[in-house]
XYZ file of C-alpha atoms in Angstrom:
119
model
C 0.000 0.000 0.000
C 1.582 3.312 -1.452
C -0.030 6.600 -0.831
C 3.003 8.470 0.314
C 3.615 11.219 -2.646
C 0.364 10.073 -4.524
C -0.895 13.429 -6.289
C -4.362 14.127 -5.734
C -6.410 14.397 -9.270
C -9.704 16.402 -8.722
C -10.756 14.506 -12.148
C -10.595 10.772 -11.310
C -13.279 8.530 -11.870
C -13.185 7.184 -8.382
C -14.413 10.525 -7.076
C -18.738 11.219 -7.153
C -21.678 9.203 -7.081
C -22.615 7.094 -10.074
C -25.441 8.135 -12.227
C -27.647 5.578 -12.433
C -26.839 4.468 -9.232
C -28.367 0.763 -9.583
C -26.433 -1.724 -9.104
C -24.160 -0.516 -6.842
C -23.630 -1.036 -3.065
C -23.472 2.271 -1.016
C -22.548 2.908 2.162
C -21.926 6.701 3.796
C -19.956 7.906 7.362
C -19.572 10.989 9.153
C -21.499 14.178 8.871
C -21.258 17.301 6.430
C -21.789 19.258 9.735
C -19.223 18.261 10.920
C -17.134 19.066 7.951
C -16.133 15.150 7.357
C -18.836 13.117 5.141
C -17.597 9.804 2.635
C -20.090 8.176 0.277
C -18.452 4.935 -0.927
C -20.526 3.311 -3.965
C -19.147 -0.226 -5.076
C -20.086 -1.907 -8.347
C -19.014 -5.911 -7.931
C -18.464 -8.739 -10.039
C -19.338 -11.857 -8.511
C -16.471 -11.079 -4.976
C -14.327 -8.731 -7.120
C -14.556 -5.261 -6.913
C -15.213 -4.151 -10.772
C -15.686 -0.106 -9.709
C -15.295 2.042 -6.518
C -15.951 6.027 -6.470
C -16.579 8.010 -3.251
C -18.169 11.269 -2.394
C -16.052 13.466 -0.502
C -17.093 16.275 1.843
C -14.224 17.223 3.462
C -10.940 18.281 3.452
C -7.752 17.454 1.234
C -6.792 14.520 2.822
C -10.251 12.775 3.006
C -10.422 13.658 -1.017
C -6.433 12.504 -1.103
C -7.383 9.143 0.521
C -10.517 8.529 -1.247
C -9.114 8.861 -4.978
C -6.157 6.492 -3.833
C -8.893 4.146 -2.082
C -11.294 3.881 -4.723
C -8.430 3.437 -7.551
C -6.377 0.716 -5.666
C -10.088 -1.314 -4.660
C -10.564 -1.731 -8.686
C -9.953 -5.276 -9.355
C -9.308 -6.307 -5.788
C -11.625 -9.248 -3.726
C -14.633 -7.922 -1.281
C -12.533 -9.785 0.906
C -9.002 -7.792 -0.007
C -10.933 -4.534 0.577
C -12.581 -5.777 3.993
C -8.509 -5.710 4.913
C -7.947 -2.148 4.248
C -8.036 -0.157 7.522
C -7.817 3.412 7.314
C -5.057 3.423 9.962
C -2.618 1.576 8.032
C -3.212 3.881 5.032
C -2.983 7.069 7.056
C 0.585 5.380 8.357
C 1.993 4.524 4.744
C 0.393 8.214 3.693
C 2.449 9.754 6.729
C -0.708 11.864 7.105
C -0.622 14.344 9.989
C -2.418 12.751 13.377
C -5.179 15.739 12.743
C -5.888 14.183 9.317
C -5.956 10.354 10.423
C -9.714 10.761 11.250
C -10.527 11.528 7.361
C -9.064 8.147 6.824
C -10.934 6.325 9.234
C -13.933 7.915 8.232
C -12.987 6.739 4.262
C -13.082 3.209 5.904
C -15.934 3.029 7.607
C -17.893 4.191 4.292
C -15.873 1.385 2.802
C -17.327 -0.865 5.648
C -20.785 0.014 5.261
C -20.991 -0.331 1.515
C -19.550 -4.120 1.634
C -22.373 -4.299 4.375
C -24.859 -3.341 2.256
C -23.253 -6.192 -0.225
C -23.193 -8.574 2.405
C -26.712 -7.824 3.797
């Protein structure tokens, strides 16, 4: 996992809500009042992730760690991203400890859309 000098592009396809949104497992944390709110939508194939975007309302580092997120979940098992903890990518991104909360929060969206798969 490599995040460390990954360049944030406002333009990736892993960032905003899919349109239609059928077919794809959602799953949302934190609160736009509280300046920190993810949207993670997956599209599967069968156990393999075939699409991941998010919908950031935050800060630079929840948007950093979202584009990185939903690029590296393409192609990857449901159970590969279960694994991902937004700890260990707020360690490899040497984010600052103010900052490791929009990575956690990125997680738990990414939880409760393979929840919504699973449920």
């Amino acid at each position: 996992m490599q995040l460390d000098g990954y360049d944030l592009d406002l333009t990736s396809p892993a960032l905003g809500a899919p349109v239609p949104a059928e077919g794809w497992h959602h799953g949302t944390a934190g609160a736009a009042a509280d300046n920190r709110r993810v949207d993670c939508w997956l599209r599967l194939d069968g156990e393999r992730i075939a699409e991941a975007r998010f919908e950031v309302f935050g800060g630079p580092y929840a948007l950093r760690v979202a584009v990185w997120l939903g690029e590296h979940l393409t192609g990857q098992s449901v159970a590969e991203a279960a694994s991902v903890t937004g700890l260990a990518i707020a360690e490899s991104a040497g984010l600052p400890v103010a900052a490791r909360g929009d990575a956690l929060c990125v997680e738990d969206a990414l939880r409760a859309a393979l929840a919504a798969h699973s449920g």
